[in-house]
XYZ file of C-alpha atoms in Angstrom:
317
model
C -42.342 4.878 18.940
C -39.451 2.285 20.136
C -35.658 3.828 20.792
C -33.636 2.442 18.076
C -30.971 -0.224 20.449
C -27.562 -0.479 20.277
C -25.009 -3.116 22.049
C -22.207 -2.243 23.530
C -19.583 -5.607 23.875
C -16.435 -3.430 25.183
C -16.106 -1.369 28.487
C -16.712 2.320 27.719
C -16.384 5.667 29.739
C -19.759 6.120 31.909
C -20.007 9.184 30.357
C -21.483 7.213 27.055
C -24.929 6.270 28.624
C -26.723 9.806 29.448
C -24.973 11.058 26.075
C -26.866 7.876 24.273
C -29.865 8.366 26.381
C -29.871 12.429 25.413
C -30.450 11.799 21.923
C -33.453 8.773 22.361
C -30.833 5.655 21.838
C -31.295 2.281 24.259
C -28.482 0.255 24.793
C -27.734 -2.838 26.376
C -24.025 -3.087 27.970
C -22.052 -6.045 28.050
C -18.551 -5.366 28.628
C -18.470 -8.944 29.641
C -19.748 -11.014 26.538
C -17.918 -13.212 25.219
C -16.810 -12.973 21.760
C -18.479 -16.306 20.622
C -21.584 -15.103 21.950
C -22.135 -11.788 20.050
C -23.485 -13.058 16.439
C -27.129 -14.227 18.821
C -27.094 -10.985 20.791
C -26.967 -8.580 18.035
C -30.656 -9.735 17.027
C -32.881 -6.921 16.919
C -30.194 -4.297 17.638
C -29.389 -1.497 15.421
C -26.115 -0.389 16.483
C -22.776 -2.392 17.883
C -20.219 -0.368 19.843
C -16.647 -2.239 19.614
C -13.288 -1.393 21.004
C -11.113 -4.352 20.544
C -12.695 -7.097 21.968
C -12.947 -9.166 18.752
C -12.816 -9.002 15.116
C -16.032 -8.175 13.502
C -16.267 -10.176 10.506
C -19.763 -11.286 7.888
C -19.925 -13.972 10.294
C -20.623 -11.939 13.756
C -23.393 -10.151 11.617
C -25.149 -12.740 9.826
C -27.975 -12.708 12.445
C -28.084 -9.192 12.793
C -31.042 -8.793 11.133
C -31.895 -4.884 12.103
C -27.980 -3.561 12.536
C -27.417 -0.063 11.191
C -24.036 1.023 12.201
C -20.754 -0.270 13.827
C -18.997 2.434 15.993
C -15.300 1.621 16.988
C -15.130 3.452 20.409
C -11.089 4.211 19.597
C -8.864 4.831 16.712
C -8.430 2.207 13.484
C -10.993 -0.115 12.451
C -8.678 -2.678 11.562
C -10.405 -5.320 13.128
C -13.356 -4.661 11.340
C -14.058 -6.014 7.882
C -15.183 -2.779 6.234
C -16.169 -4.870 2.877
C -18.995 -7.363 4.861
C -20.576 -3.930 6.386
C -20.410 -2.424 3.000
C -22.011 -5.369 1.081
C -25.093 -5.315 3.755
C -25.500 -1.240 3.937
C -23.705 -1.287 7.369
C -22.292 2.223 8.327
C -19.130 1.747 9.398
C -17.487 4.689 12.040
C -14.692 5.299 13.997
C -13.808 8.076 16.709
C -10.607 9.396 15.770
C -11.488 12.550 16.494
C -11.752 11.399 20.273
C -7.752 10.903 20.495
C -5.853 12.739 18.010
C -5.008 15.465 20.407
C -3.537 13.063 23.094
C -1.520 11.138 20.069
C 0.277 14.496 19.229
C 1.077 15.238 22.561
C 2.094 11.784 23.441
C 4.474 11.821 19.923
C 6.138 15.014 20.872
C 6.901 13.225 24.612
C 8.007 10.305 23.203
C 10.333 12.500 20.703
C 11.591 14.784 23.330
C 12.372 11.707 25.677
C 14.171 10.376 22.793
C 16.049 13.213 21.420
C 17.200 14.554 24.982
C 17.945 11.231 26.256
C 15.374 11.769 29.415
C 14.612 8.064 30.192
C 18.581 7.423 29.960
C 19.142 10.522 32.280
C 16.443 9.606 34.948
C 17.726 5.765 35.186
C 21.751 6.619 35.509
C 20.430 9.991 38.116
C 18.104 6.858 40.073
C 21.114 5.247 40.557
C 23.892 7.536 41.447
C 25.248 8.203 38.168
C 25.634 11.791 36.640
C 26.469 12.436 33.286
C 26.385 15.628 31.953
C 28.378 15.640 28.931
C 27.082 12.137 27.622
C 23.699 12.664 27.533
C 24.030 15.997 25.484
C 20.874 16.056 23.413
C 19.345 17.458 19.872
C 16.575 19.930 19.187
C 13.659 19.482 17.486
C 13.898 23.134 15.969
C 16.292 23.358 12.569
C 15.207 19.969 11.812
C 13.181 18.524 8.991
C 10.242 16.313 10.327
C 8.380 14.230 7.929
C 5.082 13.012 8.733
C 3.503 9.836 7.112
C -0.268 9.545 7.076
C -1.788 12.906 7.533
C -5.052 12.240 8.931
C -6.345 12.856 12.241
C -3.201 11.953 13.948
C -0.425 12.888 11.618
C -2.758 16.518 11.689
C -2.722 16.676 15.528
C 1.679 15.901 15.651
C 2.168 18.636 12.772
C -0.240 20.873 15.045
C 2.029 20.489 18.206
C 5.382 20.463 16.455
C 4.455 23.554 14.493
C 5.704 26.445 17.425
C 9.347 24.672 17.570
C 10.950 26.237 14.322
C 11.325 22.812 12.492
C 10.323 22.248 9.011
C 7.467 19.492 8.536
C 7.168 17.678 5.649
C 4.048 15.777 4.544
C 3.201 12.217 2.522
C -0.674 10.698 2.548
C -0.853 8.016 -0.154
C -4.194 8.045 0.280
C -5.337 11.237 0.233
C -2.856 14.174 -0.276
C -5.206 16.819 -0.435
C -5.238 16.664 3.337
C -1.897 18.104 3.904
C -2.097 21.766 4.539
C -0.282 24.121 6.827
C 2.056 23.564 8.931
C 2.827 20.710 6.747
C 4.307 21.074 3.027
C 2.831 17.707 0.968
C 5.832 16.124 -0.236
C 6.414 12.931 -2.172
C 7.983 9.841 -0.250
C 11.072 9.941 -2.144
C 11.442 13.507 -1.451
C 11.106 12.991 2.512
C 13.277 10.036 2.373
C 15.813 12.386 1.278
C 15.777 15.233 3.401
C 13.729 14.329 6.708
C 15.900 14.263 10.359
C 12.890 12.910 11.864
C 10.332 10.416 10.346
C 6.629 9.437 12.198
C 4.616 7.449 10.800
C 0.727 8.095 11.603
C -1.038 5.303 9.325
C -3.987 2.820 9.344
C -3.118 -0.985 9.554
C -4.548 -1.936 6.192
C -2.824 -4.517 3.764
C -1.585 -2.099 1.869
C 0.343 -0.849 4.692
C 2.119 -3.936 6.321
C 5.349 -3.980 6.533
C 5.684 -0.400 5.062
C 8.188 -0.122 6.512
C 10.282 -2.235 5.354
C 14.451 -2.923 4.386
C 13.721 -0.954 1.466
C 12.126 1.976 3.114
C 14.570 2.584 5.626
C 17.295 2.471 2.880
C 16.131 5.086 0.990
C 17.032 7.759 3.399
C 19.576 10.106 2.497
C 20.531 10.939 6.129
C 20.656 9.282 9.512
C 17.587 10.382 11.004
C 15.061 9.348 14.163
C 12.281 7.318 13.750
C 8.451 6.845 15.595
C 5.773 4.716 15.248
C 2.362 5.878 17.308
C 0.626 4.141 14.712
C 0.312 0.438 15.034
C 2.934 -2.474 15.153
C 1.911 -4.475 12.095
C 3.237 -1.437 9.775
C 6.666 -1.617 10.373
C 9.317 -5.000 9.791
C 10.416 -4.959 12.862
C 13.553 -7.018 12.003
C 14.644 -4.136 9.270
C 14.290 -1.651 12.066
C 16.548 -3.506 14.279
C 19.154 -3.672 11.333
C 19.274 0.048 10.811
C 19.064 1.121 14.422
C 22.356 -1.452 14.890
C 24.345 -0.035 11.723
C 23.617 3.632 12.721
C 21.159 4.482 10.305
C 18.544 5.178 12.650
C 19.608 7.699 15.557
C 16.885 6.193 17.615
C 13.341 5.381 17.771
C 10.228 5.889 19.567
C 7.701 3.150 19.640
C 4.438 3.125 20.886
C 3.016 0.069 19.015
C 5.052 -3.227 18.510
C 4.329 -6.128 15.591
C 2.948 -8.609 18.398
C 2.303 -6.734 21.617
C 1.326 -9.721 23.605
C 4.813 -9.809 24.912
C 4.802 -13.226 26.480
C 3.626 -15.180 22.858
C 6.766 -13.890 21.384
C 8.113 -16.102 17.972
C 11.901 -16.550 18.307
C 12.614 -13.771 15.650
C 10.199 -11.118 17.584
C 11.698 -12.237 20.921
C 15.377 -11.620 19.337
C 14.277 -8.392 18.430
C 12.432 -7.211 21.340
C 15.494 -8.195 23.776
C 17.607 -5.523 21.071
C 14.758 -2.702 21.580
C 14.318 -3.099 24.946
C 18.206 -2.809 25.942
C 18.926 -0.060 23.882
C 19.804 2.900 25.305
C 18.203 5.024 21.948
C 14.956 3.797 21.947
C 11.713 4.839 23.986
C 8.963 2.374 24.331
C 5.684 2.744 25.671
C 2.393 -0.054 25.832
C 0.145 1.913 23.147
C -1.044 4.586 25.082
C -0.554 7.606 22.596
C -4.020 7.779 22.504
C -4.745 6.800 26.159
C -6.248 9.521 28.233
C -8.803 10.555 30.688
C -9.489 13.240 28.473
C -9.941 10.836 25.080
C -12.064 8.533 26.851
C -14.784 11.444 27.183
C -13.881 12.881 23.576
C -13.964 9.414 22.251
C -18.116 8.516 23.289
C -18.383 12.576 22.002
C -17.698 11.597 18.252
C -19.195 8.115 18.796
C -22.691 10.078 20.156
C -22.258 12.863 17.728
C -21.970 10.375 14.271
C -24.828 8.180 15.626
C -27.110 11.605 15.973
C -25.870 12.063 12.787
C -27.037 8.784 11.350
C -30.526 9.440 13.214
C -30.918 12.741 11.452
C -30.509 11.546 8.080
C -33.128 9.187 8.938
C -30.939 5.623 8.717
C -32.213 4.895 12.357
C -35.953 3.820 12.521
Protein backbone atom coordinates (compact mmCIF):
# COMPACT_ATOMS: atom_id res chain seq x y z
CA UNK A 1 0.00 0.00 0.00
CA UNK A 2 1.61 3.55 -1.14
CA UNK A 3 2.77 6.17 1.86
CA UNK A 4 0.38 8.93 1.63
CA UNK A 5 3.12 12.16 0.27
CA UNK A 6 3.43 15.32 1.53
CA UNK A 7 5.56 18.52 0.17
CA UNK A 8 7.41 20.44 2.10
CA UNK A 9 8.15 24.20 0.19
CA UNK A 10 9.86 25.89 3.45
CA UNK A 11 13.15 24.85 5.28
CA UNK A 12 12.27 22.80 8.37
CA UNK A 13 14.28 21.37 11.43
CA UNK A 14 15.95 17.89 10.26
CA UNK A 15 14.35 16.53 12.99
CA UNK A 16 10.90 16.50 10.74
CA UNK A 17 11.98 13.64 8.32
CA UNK A 18 12.51 10.40 10.68
CA UNK A 19 9.40 11.84 12.73
CA UNK A 20 7.39 11.78 9.14
CA UNK A 21 9.06 8.62 8.17
CA UNK A 22 8.05 6.97 11.88
CA UNK A 23 4.52 7.18 11.23
CA UNK A 24 4.57 5.77 7.19
CA UNK A 25 4.45 9.53 5.55
CA UNK A 26 6.82 10.28 2.19
CA UNK A 27 7.76 13.60 1.56
CA UNK A 28 9.47 15.41 -0.98
CA UNK A 29 11.56 18.62 0.33
CA UNK A 30 11.95 21.66 -1.48
CA UNK A 31 13.00 24.40 0.62
CA UNK A 32 14.05 25.91 -2.62
CA UNK A 33 10.82 26.07 -4.88
CA UNK A 34 9.80 28.83 -5.99
CA UNK A 35 6.52 30.16 -5.12
CA UNK A 36 5.20 30.28 -8.79
CA UNK A 37 6.07 26.82 -9.12
CA UNK A 38 4.08 25.12 -6.28
CA UNK A 39 0.33 24.94 -7.83
CA UNK A 40 2.20 21.90 -10.58
CA UNK A 41 4.12 20.26 -7.75
CA UNK A 42 1.38 19.68 -5.39
CA UNK A 43 -0.12 17.03 -7.98
CA UNK A 44 -0.56 13.84 -6.41
CA UNK A 45 0.49 14.99 -2.92
CA UNK A 46 -1.62 14.77 0.06
CA UNK A 47 -0.13 17.06 2.43
CA UNK A 48 1.74 20.73 2.00
CA UNK A 49 4.01 21.87 4.83
CA UNK A 50 4.30 25.90 4.71
CA UNK A 51 6.13 28.34 6.86
CA UNK A 52 6.01 31.63 5.17
CA UNK A 53 7.23 31.23 1.94
CA UNK A 54 4.03 32.33 0.13
CA UNK A 55 0.45 32.84 0.52
CA UNK A 56 -1.60 29.83 -0.05
CA UNK A 57 -4.58 30.88 -1.80
CA UNK A 58 -7.64 28.59 -4.18
CA UNK A 59 -5.26 29.31 -6.79
CA UNK A 60 -1.94 27.35 -5.44
CA UNK A 61 -4.47 24.38 -4.93
CA UNK A 62 -6.45 24.18 -7.93
CA UNK A 63 -4.25 21.31 -9.26
CA UNK A 64 -3.96 19.63 -6.16
CA UNK A 65 -6.02 17.04 -7.00
CA UNK A 66 -5.22 14.45 -3.90
CA UNK A 67 -4.26 17.30 -1.04
CA UNK A 68 -5.56 16.45 2.42
CA UNK A 69 -4.10 18.85 4.82
CA UNK A 70 -2.02 22.13 5.00
CA UNK A 71 0.34 22.23 8.08
CA UNK A 72 1.84 25.75 8.90
CA UNK A 73 5.24 24.66 10.45
CA UNK A 74 4.98 28.03 12.93
CA UNK A 75 2.43 30.11 14.60
CA UNK A 76 -0.68 32.06 12.59
CA UNK A 77 -2.03 30.93 9.44
CA UNK A 78 -2.57 34.22 8.18
CA UNK A 79 -1.23 33.64 4.98
CA UNK A 80 -3.41 30.95 4.38
CA UNK A 81 -6.92 31.37 3.03
CA UNK A 82 -8.74 29.16 5.54
CA UNK A 83 -12.18 29.63 3.40
CA UNK A 84 -10.58 27.95 -0.17
CA UNK A 85 -9.33 24.85 2.16
CA UNK A 86 -12.67 24.77 3.76
CA UNK A 87 -14.76 24.88 0.51
CA UNK A 88 -12.54 21.77 -0.92
CA UNK A 89 -12.46 19.60 2.56
CA UNK A 90 -8.81 20.78 3.13
CA UNK A 91 -7.71 20.38 6.85
CA UNK A 92 -6.20 23.27 7.74
CA UNK A 93 -3.39 23.10 10.96
CA UNK A 94 -1.07 25.07 12.63
CA UNK A 95 1.70 24.30 15.37
CA UNK A 96 1.20 26.69 17.99
CA UNK A 97 1.76 24.43 20.41
CA UNK A 98 5.48 24.21 19.07
CA UNK A 99 6.26 27.96 20.35
CA UNK A 100 4.04 29.17 22.95
CA UNK A 101 6.50 28.42 25.65
CA UNK A 102 9.39 30.44 23.99
CA UNK A 103 6.70 33.46 23.29
CA UNK A 104 6.08 33.71 27.13
CA UNK A 105 9.48 33.66 27.97
CA UNK A 106 10.53 35.96 25.26
CA UNK A 107 7.38 38.52 26.51
CA UNK A 108 8.51 38.48 30.05
CA UNK A 109 12.34 39.46 28.59
CA UNK A 110 11.13 41.90 26.51
CA UNK A 111 8.95 43.34 29.62
CA UNK A 112 11.70 43.12 32.09
CA UNK A 113 14.17 44.86 29.54
CA UNK A 114 11.58 47.41 29.27
CA UNK A 115 10.44 48.02 32.71
CA UNK A 116 14.12 48.00 34.23
CA UNK A 117 15.52 49.95 31.50
CA UNK A 118 18.28 47.02 30.71
CA UNK A 119 18.99 47.86 27.01
CA UNK A 120 19.32 51.70 28.16
CA UNK A 121 21.66 50.55 31.08
CA UNK A 122 23.93 48.20 28.95
CA UNK A 123 24.39 50.99 26.04
CA UNK A 124 25.26 54.16 28.53
CA UNK A 125 27.62 51.17 30.86
CA UNK A 126 29.27 50.22 26.94
CA UNK A 127 30.18 53.54 26.77
CA UNK A 128 31.42 54.90 29.99
CA UNK A 129 28.36 56.24 31.34
CA UNK A 130 26.86 55.21 34.81
CA UNK A 131 23.65 56.11 35.93
CA UNK A 132 22.28 54.81 38.83
CA UNK A 133 19.56 56.97 39.86
CA UNK A 134 18.12 57.51 36.21
CA UNK A 135 17.56 54.28 35.22
CA UNK A 136 15.54 53.39 38.47
CA UNK A 137 13.05 50.82 37.26
CA UNK A 138 9.32 49.30 38.03
CA UNK A 139 8.23 45.85 39.09
CA UNK A 140 6.15 43.67 37.51
CA UNK A 141 4.64 42.48 40.97
CA UNK A 142 1.60 44.95 42.39
CA UNK A 143 0.74 45.57 38.91
CA UNK A 144 -2.32 44.76 36.87
CA UNK A 145 -1.38 42.93 33.54
CA UNK A 146 -3.99 42.50 30.98
CA UNK A 147 -3.64 39.99 28.41
CA UNK A 148 -5.42 40.18 24.95
CA UNK A 149 -5.98 36.95 23.05
CA UNK A 150 -5.77 34.07 25.40
CA UNK A 151 -4.83 31.28 23.31
CA UNK A 152 -1.74 29.43 23.13
CA UNK A 153 0.39 32.40 23.60
CA UNK A 154 -1.54 34.77 25.76
CA UNK A 155 -1.83 31.09 28.01
CA UNK A 156 1.97 30.56 27.98
CA UNK A 157 2.71 34.80 29.18
CA UNK A 158 -0.10 34.42 32.00
CA UNK A 159 1.79 31.00 32.85
CA UNK A 160 5.24 32.78 33.33
CA UNK A 161 3.97 36.00 34.85
CA UNK A 162 1.87 34.08 37.33
CA UNK A 163 4.91 33.55 40.32
CA UNK A 164 5.58 37.55 40.30
CA UNK A 165 2.57 38.71 42.57
CA UNK A 166 0.84 40.78 39.74
CA UNK A 167 -2.74 40.58 38.98
CA UNK A 168 -3.57 39.31 35.28
CA UNK A 169 -6.45 40.21 33.67
CA UNK A 170 -7.96 38.40 30.66
CA UNK A 171 -10.04 39.46 27.19
CA UNK A 172 -10.53 36.67 24.15
CA UNK A 173 -13.20 38.03 21.79
CA UNK A 174 -13.24 34.99 20.35
CA UNK A 175 -13.48 32.58 22.72
CA UNK A 176 -13.67 33.58 26.47
CA UNK A 177 -14.18 30.35 27.84
CA UNK A 178 -10.45 29.90 27.49
CA UNK A 179 -9.44 32.17 30.21
CA UNK A 180 -8.88 30.32 33.38
CA UNK A 181 -6.39 30.61 36.17
CA UNK A 182 -3.97 32.66 36.58
CA UNK A 183 -6.00 34.87 34.46
CA UNK A 184 -9.48 36.51 35.62
CA UNK A 185 -11.69 36.94 32.05
CA UNK A 186 -12.45 40.45 31.99
CA UNK A 187 -14.25 42.62 29.47
CA UNK A 188 -12.10 45.11 27.27
CA UNK A 189 -13.54 48.07 28.80
CA UNK A 190 -12.85 46.75 32.13
CA UNK A 191 -8.96 46.16 31.32
CA UNK A 192 -8.77 49.40 29.61
CA UNK A 193 -9.53 50.78 32.88
CA UNK A 194 -7.46 49.23 35.32
CA UNK A 195 -4.46 47.37 33.45
CA UNK A 196 -0.54 48.86 34.15
CA UNK A 197 0.55 46.58 31.55
CA UNK A 198 -1.28 45.59 28.27
CA UNK A 199 0.05 42.48 25.69
CA UNK A 200 -1.59 41.74 23.10
CA UNK A 201 -1.34 37.89 21.95
CA UNK A 202 -3.81 37.83 18.79
CA UNK A 203 -4.17 36.28 15.28
CA UNK A 204 -3.80 38.69 12.22
CA UNK A 205 -7.32 38.27 10.91
CA UNK A 206 -9.46 41.25 9.46
CA UNK A 207 -11.19 41.54 12.27
CA UNK A 208 -8.14 42.34 14.09
CA UNK A 209 -6.25 45.06 12.00
CA UNK A 210 -5.59 47.93 13.35
CA UNK A 211 -7.04 46.85 16.79
CA UNK A 212 -5.26 48.77 18.06
CA UNK A 213 -6.10 51.71 17.12
CA UNK A 214 -6.47 55.85 18.36
CA UNK A 215 -9.48 54.72 19.96
CA UNK A 216 -8.11 51.80 21.82
CA UNK A 217 -5.29 53.39 23.30
CA UNK A 218 -7.63 56.22 24.52
CA UNK A 219 -9.69 54.29 26.47
CA UNK A 220 -7.21 53.61 29.14
CA UNK A 221 -7.77 54.97 32.40
CA UNK A 222 -4.05 54.98 33.38
CA UNK A 223 -0.67 55.38 31.77
CA UNK A 224 0.37 51.98 31.36
CA UNK A 225 3.16 49.77 29.17
CA UNK A 226 2.39 48.24 26.16
CA UNK A 227 3.69 44.79 23.98
CA UNK A 228 3.00 43.38 20.92
CA UNK A 229 4.56 39.57 20.38
CA UNK A 230 1.77 39.12 18.19
CA UNK A 231 2.08 40.42 14.71
CA UNK A 232 2.59 44.01 13.22
CA UNK A 233 -0.55 44.37 11.13
CA UNK A 234 -2.70 44.52 14.56
CA UNK A 235 -1.63 47.57 15.85
CA UNK A 236 -1.80 51.49 13.99
CA UNK A 237 1.39 52.05 14.35
CA UNK A 238 0.99 55.85 13.90
CA UNK A 239 -1.59 55.92 17.11
CA UNK A 240 1.10 54.16 19.05
CA UNK A 241 3.62 56.69 18.25
CA UNK A 242 1.07 59.47 19.38
CA UNK A 243 0.53 58.02 22.80
CA UNK A 244 4.06 56.89 23.49
CA UNK A 245 5.01 60.89 22.58
CA UNK A 246 2.13 62.45 24.88
CA UNK A 247 2.98 60.07 27.81
CA UNK A 248 0.24 57.82 27.63
CA UNK A 249 2.19 54.89 27.01
CA UNK A 250 5.19 54.36 29.59
CA UNK A 251 6.87 52.33 26.95
CA UNK A 252 6.54 49.50 24.67
CA UNK A 253 7.88 46.28 23.69
CA UNK A 254 7.64 45.22 20.12
CA UNK A 255 8.42 42.16 18.62
CA UNK A 256 6.40 42.47 15.35
CA UNK A 257 6.22 45.79 13.29
CA UNK A 258 3.26 46.79 10.52
CA UNK A 259 5.88 46.28 7.55
CA UNK A 260 8.96 44.47 8.79
CA UNK A 261 10.82 44.65 5.58
CA UNK A 262 12.60 47.62 6.94
CA UNK A 263 14.19 48.90 3.79
CA UNK A 264 10.46 49.18 1.70
CA UNK A 265 9.42 51.60 4.30
CA UNK A 266 6.25 54.21 3.07
CA UNK A 267 7.11 57.73 4.29
CA UNK A 268 4.55 57.50 7.23
CA UNK A 269 6.10 53.94 8.48
CA UNK A 270 9.63 55.33 7.95
CA UNK A 271 8.56 58.54 10.18
CA UNK A 272 7.47 56.27 12.65
CA UNK A 273 10.09 53.73 12.77
CA UNK A 274 12.93 56.57 13.09
CA UNK A 275 10.52 57.64 16.55
CA UNK A 276 10.60 53.80 17.82
CA UNK A 277 13.87 53.15 17.10
CA UNK A 278 15.40 56.36 19.00
CA UNK A 279 13.43 56.06 21.89
CA UNK A 280 14.92 55.37 24.86
CA UNK A 281 11.35 53.45 26.25
CA UNK A 282 10.92 51.10 23.74
CA UNK A 283 12.48 47.49 23.16
CA UNK A 284 12.46 46.07 19.73
CA UNK A 285 13.33 42.82 18.58
CA UNK A 286 13.07 41.09 14.62
CA UNK A 287 10.08 38.58 15.55
CA UNK A 288 11.80 36.10 17.34
CA UNK A 289 9.37 35.54 20.40
CA UNK A 290 8.80 32.39 19.06
CA UNK A 291 12.33 31.70 17.68
CA UNK A 292 14.15 28.91 19.37
CA UNK A 293 16.21 25.86 19.06
CA UNK A 294 13.89 24.37 21.29
CA UNK A 295 10.50 25.45 19.11
CA UNK A 296 11.98 24.34 16.02
CA UNK A 297 11.90 20.60 17.45
CA UNK A 298 8.44 21.24 19.31
CA UNK A 299 7.16 22.86 16.22
CA UNK A 300 7.62 19.42 13.56
CA UNK A 301 6.26 17.57 17.16
CA UNK A 302 2.66 19.09 16.77
CA UNK A 303 3.02 19.21 12.96
CA UNK A 304 3.87 15.07 13.14
CA UNK A 305 1.49 14.55 15.96
CA UNK A 306 -1.87 16.34 14.02
CA UNK A 307 -0.90 14.58 10.74
CA UNK A 308 -0.90 11.01 12.81
CA UNK A 309 -3.89 12.32 13.92
CA UNK A 310 -5.44 12.90 10.54
CA UNK A 311 -4.09 9.27 9.52
CA UNK A 312 -5.92 7.70 12.41
CA UNK A 313 -9.19 9.03 11.68
CA UNK A 314 -8.68 7.61 8.38
CA UNK A 315 -8.55 11.15 6.14
CA UNK A 316 -5.12 9.86 4.74
CA UNK A 317 -5.46 6.98 2.15
Amino acid sequence: MAKPRILIIDEVHASLFPMLEGIGIAYEYRPDIKPIEVCEALVGFEGLIVRSKMRITADTIKLADKLRFVGRAGAGLDNIDAEALQERGIALFGANEGNRQAVGEHALGMLIGLMRNISRGDRQVRDKVWLREENRGEEIGGKTVGIIGYGNMGQSFARVLSSFGCRILAYDRFAPEKISAPAEAVSLEELQAEADIVSLHIPYIPENRAFADEAFFLSFQKQFWFMNTSRGEVVDQSALVHYLQIGKLKGAALDVLENEKLHSLTEDQSRNFDYLKSAENVVLTPHIAGWTHESYVKINEVLVHKIQALQEAGKLS
